[in-house]
Amino acid sequence: MILTALEFLGLIAFAASGALAAVRSRLDVFGVVVVGLTTALGGGVIRDVLLGITPPTTLRTWPYLAVCGGTALVVFVFHPQIAKLRRAVLLADALGLGVFATAGTTIALNAGATPYAACLIGMTTGIGGGAVRDLLLREIPLVLRKEIYAVAALAGAVLVVIGHSLRLPPGPVTVVAAAVVVGVRMLALWRRWNAPVAKGPETG
């Protein structure tokens, strides 16, 4: 029950972040809803496709679509007020990243994926929706150019795999791993950590 509640909180956060980005890009209401849905559900859809789960889980259960679509519509109407809640949105986004990355890893392991593949699929579950969002808005995906985001998701996925290999209870392992993801993500935002980038192109 707790994990389900956290999952839906993550969906709301991802849908809100996608819808806000669409509003800033001056998309109409349909575009805002599409980008919000894509941001929230994209990672899970990619995960299920990689694991051969068809149709994807989130497209077979109507509450996922309803919650994400409703969130995008609320953002479209009240975006000036929601944009002011930046810290709350970032915290919810970090929570969504932690829940999706760790849950995606667990689902991959249960589907028979190798530990290596499960880590990559878990990370992709967490960051996939945001990457698709940026591509729809004609931007270089955020996870490829700044902030500690994908690394945090991968760390959580690795912890889930380690717990699975040690045969630890999956519930507590998932909660601890998700908390690590949230902690790393929020610490990176607070300290303004970014992954290293190459310096300017050499001349001469």
mmCIF file of C-alpha atoms in Angstrom, residues 19-204:
data_model
loop_
_atom_site.group_PDB
_atom_site.id
_atom_site.type_symbol
_atom_site.label_atom_id
_atom_site.label_comp_id
_atom_site.label_asym_id
_atom_site.label_seq_id
_atom_site.Cartn_x
_atom_site.Cartn_y
_atom_site.Cartn_z
ATOM 1 C CA ALA A 19 3.306 19.641 -18.025
ATOM 2 C CA LEU A 20 5.207 22.632 -16.622
ATOM 3 C CA ALA A 21 7.923 22.169 -19.236
ATOM 4 C CA ALA A 22 5.249 22.004 -21.943
ATOM 5 C CA VAL A 23 3.602 25.194 -20.655
ATOM 6 C CA ARG A 24 6.966 26.985 -20.734
ATOM 7 C CA SER A 25 7.362 25.818 -24.343
ATOM 8 C CA ARG A 26 3.955 27.399 -25.176
ATOM 9 C CA LEU A 27 2.191 24.147 -26.113
ATOM 10 C CA ASP A 28 -1.600 24.046 -26.238
ATOM 11 C CA VAL A 29 -3.685 22.074 -23.742
ATOM 12 C CA PHE A 30 -3.470 18.863 -25.781
ATOM 13 C CA GLY A 31 0.294 19.163 -26.036
ATOM 14 C CA VAL A 32 0.579 19.800 -22.301
ATOM 15 C CA VAL A 33 -1.422 16.654 -21.517
ATOM 16 C CA VAL A 34 0.581 14.542 -23.992
ATOM 17 C CA VAL A 35 3.918 15.698 -22.598
ATOM 18 C CA GLY A 36 2.694 15.212 -19.022
ATOM 19 C CA LEU A 37 1.564 11.652 -19.801
ATOM 20 C CA THR A 38 4.783 10.870 -21.635
ATOM 21 C CA THR A 39 6.956 12.141 -18.804
ATOM 22 C CA ALA A 40 5.078 10.170 -16.167
ATOM 23 C CA LEU A 41 4.527 6.915 -18.053
ATOM 24 C CA GLY A 42 7.388 6.823 -20.550
ATOM 25 C CA GLY A 43 9.908 5.101 -18.292
ATOM 26 C CA GLY A 44 7.487 2.328 -17.365
ATOM 27 C CA VAL A 45 6.501 1.773 -20.983
ATOM 28 C CA ILE A 46 10.157 1.488 -22.039
ATOM 29 C CA ARG A 47 10.773 -0.954 -19.172
ATOM 30 C CA ASP A 48 7.874 -3.191 -20.154
ATOM 31 C CA VAL A 49 8.864 -3.167 -23.824
ATOM 32 C CA LEU A 50 12.427 -4.192 -22.913
ATOM 33 C CA LEU A 51 11.055 -7.015 -20.744
ATOM 34 C CA GLY A 52 8.528 -8.156 -23.336
ATOM 35 C CA ILE A 53 5.509 -7.186 -21.225
ATOM 36 C CA THR A 54 2.841 -6.223 -23.744
ATOM 37 C CA PRO A 55 0.764 -4.213 -23.673
ATOM 38 C CA PRO A 56 2.665 -2.138 -21.080
ATOM 39 C CA THR A 57 1.210 -2.219 -17.576
ATOM 40 C CA THR A 58 0.421 1.491 -17.384
ATOM 41 C CA LEU A 59 -1.595 1.311 -20.613
ATOM 42 C CA ARG A 60 -3.739 -1.553 -19.298
ATOM 43 C CA THR A 61 -4.806 0.114 -16.044
ATOM 44 C CA TRP A 62 -6.922 3.261 -16.376
ATOM 45 C CA PRO A 63 -6.000 4.972 -13.048
ATOM 46 C CA TYR A 64 -2.466 5.597 -14.329
ATOM 47 C CA LEU A 65 -3.718 7.501 -17.358
ATOM 48 C CA ALA A 66 -6.430 9.284 -15.361
ATOM 49 C CA VAL A 67 -4.100 10.492 -12.608
ATOM 50 C CA CYS A 68 -1.400 11.679 -15.016
ATOM 51 C CA GLY A 69 -3.824 13.305 -17.437
ATOM 52 C CA GLY A 70 -5.690 15.000 -14.610
ATOM 53 C CA THR A 71 -2.441 16.300 -13.137
ATOM 54 C CA ALA A 72 -1.410 17.764 -16.493
ATOM 55 C CA LEU A 73 -4.766 19.545 -16.812
ATOM 56 C CA VAL A 74 -4.455 20.985 -13.307
ATOM 57 C CA VAL A 75 -0.968 22.265 -14.157
ATOM 58 C CA PHE A 76 -2.280 23.816 -17.382
ATOM 59 C CA VAL A 77 -4.907 25.771 -15.448
ATOM 60 C CA PHE A 78 -2.907 26.656 -12.320
ATOM 61 C CA HIS A 79 0.652 26.726 -13.666
ATOM 62 C CA PRO A 80 1.530 30.188 -12.212
ATOM 63 C CA GLN A 81 0.797 28.974 -8.688
ATOM 64 C CA ILE A 82 2.364 25.525 -9.153
ATOM 65 C CA ALA A 83 5.548 27.012 -10.622
ATOM 66 C CA LYS A 84 6.097 28.784 -7.284
ATOM 67 C CA LEU A 85 6.219 25.419 -5.464
ATOM 68 C CA ARG A 86 9.596 24.606 -6.990
ATOM 69 C CA ARG A 87 11.105 22.890 -3.941
ATOM 70 C CA ALA A 88 8.061 20.708 -3.374
ATOM 71 C CA VAL A 89 7.997 19.698 -7.050
ATOM 72 C CA LEU A 90 11.713 18.858 -6.981
ATOM 73 C CA LEU A 91 11.296 16.754 -3.832
ATOM 74 C CA ALA A 92 8.344 14.891 -5.327
ATOM 75 C CA ASP A 93 10.294 14.394 -8.550
ATOM 76 C CA ALA A 94 13.208 12.922 -6.588
ATOM 77 C CA LEU A 95 10.802 10.617 -4.775
ATOM 78 C CA GLY A 96 9.345 9.498 -8.084
ATOM 79 C CA LEU A 97 12.816 8.847 -9.433
ATOM 80 C CA GLY A 98 13.664 6.683 -6.434
ATOM 81 C CA VAL A 99 10.425 4.707 -6.521
ATOM 82 C CA PHE A 100 10.488 4.113 -10.290
ATOM 83 C CA ALA A 101 14.166 3.190 -10.470
ATOM 84 C CA THR A 102 13.975 0.678 -7.615
ATOM 85 C CA ALA A 103 10.590 -0.748 -8.607
ATOM 86 C CA GLY A 104 11.758 -1.075 -12.200
ATOM 87 C CA THR A 105 14.811 -3.001 -11.051
ATOM 88 C CA THR A 106 12.675 -5.344 -8.931
ATOM 89 C CA ILE A 107 10.276 -5.979 -11.816
ATOM 90 C CA ALA A 108 13.197 -6.723 -14.122
ATOM 91 C CA LEU A 109 14.705 -9.203 -11.649
ATOM 92 C CA ASN A 110 11.353 -10.916 -11.167
ATOM 93 C CA ALA A 111 11.040 -11.180 -14.958
ATOM 94 C CA GLY A 112 14.331 -13.087 -15.113
ATOM 95 C CA ALA A 113 16.696 -10.302 -16.174
ATOM 96 C CA THR A 114 20.359 -10.603 -15.263
ATOM 97 C CA PRO A 115 21.649 -8.273 -12.515
ATOM 98 C CA TYR A 116 23.445 -6.137 -15.100
ATOM 99 C CA ALA A 117 20.345 -5.810 -17.272
ATOM 100 C CA ALA A 118 18.127 -5.188 -14.238
ATOM 101 C CA CYS A 119 20.292 -2.241 -13.175
ATOM 102 C CA LEU A 120 20.113 -0.658 -16.610
ATOM 103 C CA ILE A 121 16.373 -1.272 -16.913
ATOM 104 C CA GLY A 122 15.775 0.160 -13.437
ATOM 105 C CA MET A 123 17.750 3.290 -14.263
ATOM 106 C CA THR A 124 15.898 3.640 -17.576
ATOM 107 C CA THR A 125 12.559 3.326 -15.780
ATOM 108 C CA GLY A 126 13.491 6.298 -13.635
ATOM 109 C CA ILE A 127 14.903 8.594 -16.304
ATOM 110 C CA GLY A 128 13.165 7.421 -19.489
ATOM 111 C CA GLY A 129 10.101 9.639 -19.259
ATOM 112 C CA GLY A 130 12.138 12.784 -18.707
ATOM 113 C CA ALA A 131 14.396 11.987 -21.637
ATOM 114 C CA VAL A 132 11.411 11.496 -23.956
ATOM 115 C CA ARG A 133 9.907 14.744 -22.651
ATOM 116 C CA ASP A 134 13.021 16.710 -23.568
ATOM 117 C CA LEU A 135 13.142 15.140 -27.023
ATOM 118 C CA LEU A 136 9.489 16.078 -27.643
ATOM 119 C CA LEU A 137 10.348 19.657 -26.669
ATOM 120 C CA ARG A 138 13.399 19.626 -28.962
ATOM 121 C CA GLU A 139 15.934 19.818 -26.143
ATOM 122 C CA ILE A 140 19.004 17.753 -25.301
ATOM 123 C CA PRO A 141 17.822 15.432 -22.491
ATOM 124 C CA LEU A 142 18.615 16.935 -19.115
ATOM 125 C CA VAL A 143 20.139 13.685 -17.857
ATOM 126 C CA LEU A 144 22.825 13.932 -20.570
ATOM 127 C CA ARG A 145 23.994 17.442 -19.857
ATOM 128 C CA LYS A 146 23.626 18.457 -16.197
ATOM 129 C CA GLU A 147 22.764 17.418 -12.664
ATOM 130 C CA ILE A 148 23.230 14.121 -10.842
ATOM 131 C CA TYR A 149 20.074 12.327 -11.959
ATOM 132 C CA ALA A 150 20.826 9.136 -13.848
ATOM 133 C CA VAL A 151 23.685 8.338 -11.454
ATOM 134 C CA ALA A 152 21.310 8.528 -8.485
ATOM 135 C CA ALA A 153 18.841 6.201 -10.228
ATOM 136 C CA LEU A 154 21.613 3.747 -11.058
ATOM 137 C CA ALA A 155 22.831 3.749 -7.448
ATOM 138 C CA GLY A 156 19.367 2.760 -6.254
ATOM 139 C CA ALA A 157 19.127 0.037 -8.871
ATOM 140 C CA VAL A 158 22.487 -1.398 -7.816
ATOM 141 C CA LEU A 159 21.384 -1.505 -4.172
ATOM 142 C CA VAL A 160 18.243 -3.443 -5.130
ATOM 143 C CA VAL A 161 20.322 -5.957 -7.084
ATOM 144 C CA ILE A 162 22.739 -6.374 -4.167
ATOM 145 C CA GLY A 163 19.852 -6.942 -1.764
ATOM 146 C CA HIS A 164 18.336 -9.463 -4.170
ATOM 147 C CA SER A 165 21.631 -11.356 -4.484
ATOM 148 C CA LEU A 166 21.938 -11.480 -0.671
ATOM 149 C CA ARG A 167 18.306 -12.704 -0.422
ATOM 150 C CA LEU A 168 17.288 -9.803 1.806
ATOM 151 C CA PRO A 169 13.578 -8.946 2.214
ATOM 152 C CA PRO A 170 12.611 -7.084 -0.978
ATOM 153 C CA GLY A 171 10.282 -4.583 0.704
ATOM 154 C CA PRO A 172 12.805 -2.996 3.087
ATOM 155 C CA VAL A 173 15.525 -3.160 0.437
ATOM 156 C CA THR A 174 13.350 -1.237 -2.024
ATOM 157 C CA VAL A 175 12.493 1.416 0.575
ATOM 158 C CA VAL A 176 16.126 1.888 1.602
ATOM 159 C CA ALA A 177 17.309 2.008 -2.017
ATOM 160 C CA ALA A 178 14.626 4.553 -2.936
ATOM 161 C CA ALA A 179 15.624 6.669 0.073
ATOM 162 C CA VAL A 180 19.244 6.618 -1.122
ATOM 163 C CA VAL A 181 18.157 7.811 -4.569
ATOM 164 C CA VAL A 182 16.139 10.657 -3.056
ATOM 165 C CA GLY A 183 18.995 11.592 -0.728
ATOM 166 C CA VAL A 184 21.612 11.647 -3.477
ATOM 167 C CA ARG A 185 19.325 13.601 -5.809
ATOM 168 C CA MET A 186 18.413 16.256 -3.218
ATOM 169 C CA LEU A 187 22.013 16.565 -2.033
ATOM 170 C CA ALA A 188 23.126 17.087 -5.618
ATOM 171 C CA LEU A 189 20.537 19.840 -6.054
ATOM 172 C CA TRP A 190 21.514 21.483 -2.775
ATOM 173 C CA ARG A 191 25.233 21.351 -3.501
ATOM 174 C CA ARG A 192 24.713 21.996 -7.223
ATOM 175 C CA TRP A 193 26.671 18.922 -8.228
ATOM 176 C CA ASN A 194 26.979 18.162 -11.922
ATOM 177 C CA ALA A 195 28.746 15.367 -13.734
ATOM 178 C CA PRO A 196 32.027 16.491 -15.369
ATOM 179 C CA VAL A 197 31.816 17.795 -18.916
ATOM 180 C CA ALA A 198 34.540 18.176 -21.501
ATOM 181 C CA LYS A 199 36.149 21.583 -21.826
ATOM 182 C CA GLY A 200 35.812 23.665 -24.976
ATOM 183 C CA PRO A 201 36.986 22.123 -28.253
ATOM 184 C CA GLU A 202 40.689 22.270 -28.818
ATOM 185 C CA THR A 203 41.920 24.739 -31.376
ATOM 186 C CA GLY A 204 45.059 24.867 -33.448
#
